[in-house]
Amino acid sequence: MFPDARVAVIGAGPAGSFFAHILLIESIRRGLYPIVTIFDSKDFETAGRRNCNMCAGTLSGWLVDELEAEGYRFPHQVVQTHIHGYVVHSRDRQARLAQRPDARIYTVFRGVPFPELTHERGSFDQFLLDHAIAMGARYIRSSVKGIDLPASPGEPIRIRHCQPADSVHEADLVVGAFGVNSPLAKQFLPGYKVPKVWRAFQGEILVGRDLIASRYGDHVHIFLGDGQRIKFLALTPKRFHVTLTAIGPNVKRLDVAARLRESDTAPFLPEDWKFRCHCHPAFPVSSAEKPYGDRVVVIGDACISRYLKNGIESAWYTALFAVQTILDHGFSEADFRAHYFRACRRKYERDNRFGRLIFGLNDLFCRLPILANAHIEAVRHEQAFERPKDRRHSQVLWDVFTGDRSYARIFLSCCHPMLHARTGWETARELWRRLRNGMGRP
Ligand SMILES: Cc1cc2nc3c(=O)[nH]c(=O)nc-3n(C[C@H](O)[C@H](O)[C@H](O)COP(=O)(O)OP(=O)(O)OC[C@H]3O[C@@H](n4cnc5c(N)ncnc54)[C@H](O)[C@@H]3O)c2cc1C
């Protein structure tokens, strides 16, 4: 890269801000001074769905450590809660997974939750953007309409954006960090195809501190869905409210409301609860086609992500791989194909296949409550009687929830004969219990 290259980043979500941060730090180390400009139309400090990047906001311990090592200092307002474990619920059982001593899990909010809580400003995306600005990036609050690729290699790429109307910005390199919820994705670059997506449901419910303290504690609660419309549902406690996330191919509000009336979920909400805001964000379930061109690269969700997990961490890695390619090899189409996209695929594509198998088990548990209960009983037994290193069911669930280990390694743990022996034993006991109580009743 030449010393004062003009770099335009489209999108100030995690991928865009991480990219600006890593590029500026690494460039300075090499005596390069690129001019980095980030575009986004959102105001992360103003309440409302339009200004929020829609996510459950759980940060894995690994990512928190990595960001702190990179110089990010999380202020009190940004960290909503410190999570100390998970509670997994089948329809009539539950088991608690306590935090491992070395694990640190934070919850954050991507925008500002509610207008009446603006004194609680602490948007995670604003925090990342401020960090990039402090490193030297420029920020233009404007939506990008499209890019015009130059006819000859020496000319700049023209970025058409809206504020002020019909403005044009010139750059030598363009980074698309616009996620999968943007109309821009469809016409960004010739040959580029946005990943396939599912549409989740995300809702914020004001429940108050008392209910959070008495019901949730500092645990995320995970509930089984029906296996088709809703795969699973998570209630994540924040400071004053709870974030509800329902994952499935196309989750509807009515399905979520029905699931929340059931006896296992209902006690977690006040009687007169309502969604203070809700949305149907898309998230990727495959990788993009050709997320690069000459002097153009696409990162974050718009390129590839870990299957149903840790999208913010994937944003970090794709940003890192893009910077490494630009600084170590160059930014031609061939460089991005050979180095950037290959690194992304090596990290995620194969592992995501194991992820799909593991989440297939979740579907099985949704359909066969006997198996789900047996699994929960196995976790409870381990928590009560086994040494931590022998708690195989708990370990598998912990790794799936936190994303601390690759899906391939989790899958390997699932193959351990002792795990199957315990599942078999607990399934037999569950069957016996049901026979004794009259079939069908737990
Ligand atoms: C329901 C749900 C729950 C999730 N929970 C978690 C979780 O708990 N933990 C986790 O790690 N991940 C989670 N994720 C995934 C995570 O939200 C994403 O992986 C992550 O936000 C991707 O970052 P990004 O920067 O690539 O895209 P985004 O966060 O989508 O950011 C894209 C940015 O680009 C901007 N933009 C778009 N178009 C334009 C344009 N034309 N001009 C200018 N700017 C533009 C947008 O305004 C936005 O700010 C969740 C996702 C969903 C859907």
PDB file of C-alpha atoms and ligand atoms in Angstrom, residues 9-17 39-42 44 50 53-60 63 110 125 142-146 177-185 198 200-202 244-247 281-284 299-302 305 309-315 318, ligand 1:
ATOM      1  CA  VAL A   9     -15.000   2.157   4.738  1.00  0.00           C
ATOM      2  CA  ILE A  10     -18.751   1.785   4.132  1.00  0.00           C
ATOM      3  CA  GLY A  11     -20.427   0.915   7.438  1.00  0.00           C
ATOM      4  CA  ALA A  12     -19.561   1.773  11.038  1.00  0.00           C
ATOM      5  CA  GLY A  13     -20.726  -1.511  12.568  1.00  0.00           C
ATOM      6  CA  PRO A  14     -18.117  -3.701  14.277  1.00  0.00           C
ATOM      7  CA  ALA A  15     -16.471  -4.819  11.013  1.00  0.00           C
ATOM      8  CA  GLY A  16     -15.965  -1.256   9.714  1.00  0.00           C
ATOM      9  CA  SER A  17     -14.676   0.160  13.005  1.00  0.00           C
ATOM     10  CA  PHE A  39     -19.399   6.266   6.169  1.00  0.00           C
ATOM     11  CA  ASP A  40     -22.607   5.388   8.020  1.00  0.00           C
ATOM     12  CA  SER A  41     -25.982   7.073   8.292  1.00  0.00           C
ATOM     13  CA  LYS A  42     -26.779   5.857  11.810  1.00  0.00           C
ATOM     14  CA  PHE A  44     -25.785   5.234  17.552  1.00  0.00           C
ATOM     15  CA  ARG A  50     -33.152   3.032  12.871  1.00  0.00           C
ATOM     16  CA  ASN A  53     -27.499  -2.620  14.663  1.00  0.00           C
ATOM     17  CA  MET A  54     -29.917  -5.190  16.104  1.00  0.00           C
ATOM     18  CA  CYS A  55     -28.219  -8.002  18.016  1.00  0.00           C
ATOM     19  CA  ALA A  56     -28.340  -9.810  21.382  1.00  0.00           C
ATOM     20  CA  GLY A  57     -25.086  -8.105  22.318  1.00  0.00           C
ATOM     21  CA  THR A  58     -23.211 -10.915  24.035  1.00  0.00           C
ATOM     22  CA  LEU A  59     -19.435 -10.673  23.761  1.00  0.00           C
ATOM     23  CA  SER A  60     -17.435 -13.842  24.243  1.00  0.00           C
ATOM     24  CA  LEU A  63     -13.220 -11.242  22.201  1.00  0.00           C
ATOM     25  CA  ARG A 110     -25.606  -1.748  20.039  1.00  0.00           C
ATOM     26  CA  ASP A 125     -21.089   0.542  18.131  1.00  0.00           C
ATOM     27  CA  SER A 142     -24.009   9.675   5.338  1.00  0.00           C
ATOM     28  CA  SER A 143     -25.504   6.749   3.510  1.00  0.00           C
ATOM     29  CA  VAL A 144     -23.596   5.441   0.491  1.00  0.00           C
ATOM     30  CA  LYS A 145     -25.722   4.998  -2.636  1.00  0.00           C
ATOM     31  CA  GLY A 146     -23.161   3.159  -4.732  1.00  0.00           C
ATOM     32  CA  ALA A 177     -18.649  -3.353   5.857  1.00  0.00           C
ATOM     33  CA  PHE A 178     -22.376  -2.792   5.317  1.00  0.00           C
ATOM     34  CA  GLY A 179     -23.686  -6.043   6.843  1.00  0.00           C
ATOM     35  CA  VAL A 180     -26.568  -8.085   5.421  1.00  0.00           C
ATOM     36  CA  ASN A 181     -29.408  -5.685   6.206  1.00  0.00           C
ATOM     37  CA  SER A 182     -28.388  -3.083   3.611  1.00  0.00           C
ATOM     38  CA  PRO A 183     -29.924  -2.549   0.149  1.00  0.00           C
ATOM     39  CA  LEU A 184     -26.431  -1.555  -1.017  1.00  0.00           C
ATOM     40  CA  ALA A 185     -25.331  -5.208  -0.776  1.00  0.00           C
ATOM     41  CA  TRP A 198     -32.281 -16.061   7.954  1.00  0.00           C
ATOM     42  CA  ALA A 200     -34.405 -13.594  13.400  1.00  0.00           C
ATOM     43  CA  PHE A 201     -36.639 -11.812  15.878  1.00  0.00           C
ATOM     44  CA  GLN A 202     -35.165  -9.386  18.342  1.00  0.00           C
ATOM     45  CA  LEU A 244     -35.133 -11.458  23.590  1.00  0.00           C
ATOM     46  CA  THR A 245     -33.609 -13.194  20.592  1.00  0.00           C
ATOM     47  CA  ALA A 246     -35.465 -15.881  18.662  1.00  0.00           C
ATOM     48  CA  ILE A 247     -33.508 -17.718  15.987  1.00  0.00           C
ATOM     49  CA  PRO A 281     -32.732  -8.535  11.539  1.00  0.00           C
ATOM     50  CA  ALA A 282     -31.156 -10.735   8.897  1.00  0.00           C
ATOM     51  CA  PHE A 283     -28.092 -12.775   9.671  1.00  0.00           C
ATOM     52  CA  PRO A 284     -25.925 -14.820   7.310  1.00  0.00           C
ATOM     53  CA  ILE A 299     -15.816  -7.787   5.251  1.00  0.00           C
ATOM     54  CA  GLY A 300     -17.958  -8.749   8.275  1.00  0.00           C
ATOM     55  CA  ASP A 301     -21.409 -10.309   7.917  1.00  0.00           C
ATOM     56  CA  ALA A 302     -21.538  -9.246   4.276  1.00  0.00           C
ATOM     57  CA  SER A 305     -19.641 -15.302   9.698  1.00  0.00           C
ATOM     58  CA  LYS A 309     -22.791 -17.450  16.655  1.00  0.00           C
ATOM     59  CA  ASN A 310     -20.266 -14.753  17.539  1.00  0.00           C
ATOM     60  CA  GLY A 311     -20.849 -12.474  14.539  1.00  0.00           C
ATOM     61  CA  ILE A 312     -18.905  -9.677  16.229  1.00  0.00           C
ATOM     62  CA  GLU A 313     -15.915 -11.983  16.540  1.00  0.00           C
ATOM     63  CA  SER A 314     -16.196 -12.902  12.826  1.00  0.00           C
ATOM     64  CA  ALA A 315     -16.282  -9.163  12.075  1.00  0.00           C
ATOM     65  CA  THR A 318     -12.515 -10.707   8.560  1.00  0.00           C
TER      66      THR A 318
HETATM   67  C1  LIG B   1     -30.809 -11.470  16.319  1.00  0.00           C
HETATM   68  C2  LIG B   1     -29.310 -11.405  16.279  1.00  0.00           C
HETATM   69  C3  LIG B   1     -28.581 -11.566  17.449  1.00  0.00           C
HETATM   70  C4  LIG B   1     -27.186 -11.523  17.421  1.00  0.00           C
HETATM   71  N1  LIG B   1     -26.498 -11.660  18.576  1.00  0.00           N
HETATM   72  C5  LIG B   1     -25.148 -11.598  18.573  1.00  0.00           C
HETATM   73  C6  LIG B   1     -24.415 -11.705  19.786  1.00  0.00           C
HETATM   74  O1  LIG B   1     -24.977 -11.800  20.873  1.00  0.00           O
HETATM   75  N2  LIG B   1     -23.061 -11.664  19.727  1.00  0.00           N
HETATM   76  C7  LIG B   1     -22.390 -11.520  18.530  1.00  0.00           C
HETATM   77  O2  LIG B   1     -21.156 -11.533  18.517  1.00  0.00           O
HETATM   78  N3  LIG B   1     -23.071 -11.383  17.376  1.00  0.00           N
HETATM   79  C8  LIG B   1     -24.426 -11.412  17.360  1.00  0.00           C
HETATM   80  N4  LIG B   1     -25.122 -11.259  16.196  1.00  0.00           N
HETATM   81  C9  LIG B   1     -24.376 -11.038  14.960  1.00  0.00           C
HETATM   82  C10 LIG B   1     -23.873  -9.583  14.845  1.00  0.00           C
HETATM   83  O3  LIG B   1     -24.933  -8.694  15.037  1.00  0.00           O
HETATM   84  C11 LIG B   1     -23.281  -9.345  13.469  1.00  0.00           C
HETATM   85  O4  LIG B   1     -22.478 -10.433  13.104  1.00  0.00           O
HETATM   86  C12 LIG B   1     -22.422  -8.082  13.429  1.00  0.00           C
HETATM   87  O5  LIG B   1     -23.196  -6.968  13.749  1.00  0.00           O
HETATM   88  C13 LIG B   1     -21.818  -7.904  12.046  1.00  0.00           C
HETATM   89  O6  LIG B   1     -21.116  -6.705  11.993  1.00  0.00           O
HETATM   90  P1  LIG B   1     -20.958  -5.917  10.625  1.00  0.00           P
HETATM   91  O7  LIG B   1     -20.166  -4.707  10.951  1.00  0.00           O
HETATM   92  O8  LIG B   1     -20.475  -6.849   9.575  1.00  0.00           O
HETATM   93  O9  LIG B   1     -22.447  -5.519  10.176  1.00  0.00           O
HETATM   94  P2  LIG B   1     -23.517  -4.601  10.899  1.00  0.00           P
HETATM   95  O10 LIG B   1     -23.399  -4.699  12.370  1.00  0.00           O
HETATM   96  O11 LIG B   1     -24.811  -4.944  10.265  1.00  0.00           O
HETATM   97  O12 LIG B   1     -23.104  -3.121  10.502  1.00  0.00           O
HETATM   98  C14 LIG B   1     -23.264  -2.644   9.206  1.00  0.00           C
HETATM   99  C15 LIG B   1     -23.225  -1.118   9.235  1.00  0.00           C
HETATM  100  O13 LIG B   1     -23.204  -0.650   7.895  1.00  0.00           O
HETATM  101  C16 LIG B   1     -24.063   0.458   7.791  1.00  0.00           C
HETATM  102  N5  LIG B   1     -24.511   0.569   6.415  1.00  0.00           N
HETATM  103  C17 LIG B   1     -25.299  -0.280   5.726  1.00  0.00           C
HETATM  104  N6  LIG B   1     -25.513   0.175   4.482  1.00  0.00           N
HETATM  105  C18 LIG B   1     -24.850   1.350   4.409  1.00  0.00           C
HETATM  106  C19 LIG B   1     -24.711   2.327   3.362  1.00  0.00           C
HETATM  107  N7  LIG B   1     -25.315   2.170   2.182  1.00  0.00           N
HETATM  108  N8  LIG B   1     -23.982   3.431   3.623  1.00  0.00           N
HETATM  109  C20 LIG B   1     -23.374   3.602   4.828  1.00  0.00           C
HETATM  110  N9  LIG B   1     -23.476   2.716   5.840  1.00  0.00           N
HETATM  111  C21 LIG B   1     -24.207   1.613   5.620  1.00  0.00           C
HETATM  112  C22 LIG B   1     -25.213   0.129   8.753  1.00  0.00           C
HETATM  113  O14 LIG B   1     -25.891   1.326   9.135  1.00  0.00           O
HETATM  114  C23 LIG B   1     -24.463  -0.513   9.899  1.00  0.00           C
HETATM  115  O15 LIG B   1     -24.074   0.422  10.873  1.00  0.00           O
HETATM  116  C24 LIG B   1     -26.515 -11.304  16.204  1.00  0.00           C
HETATM  117  C25 LIG B   1     -27.252 -11.134  15.021  1.00  0.00           C
HETATM  118  C26 LIG B   1     -28.636 -11.179  15.052  1.00  0.00           C
HETATM  119  C27 LIG B   1     -29.398 -10.983  13.794  1.00  0.00           C
END
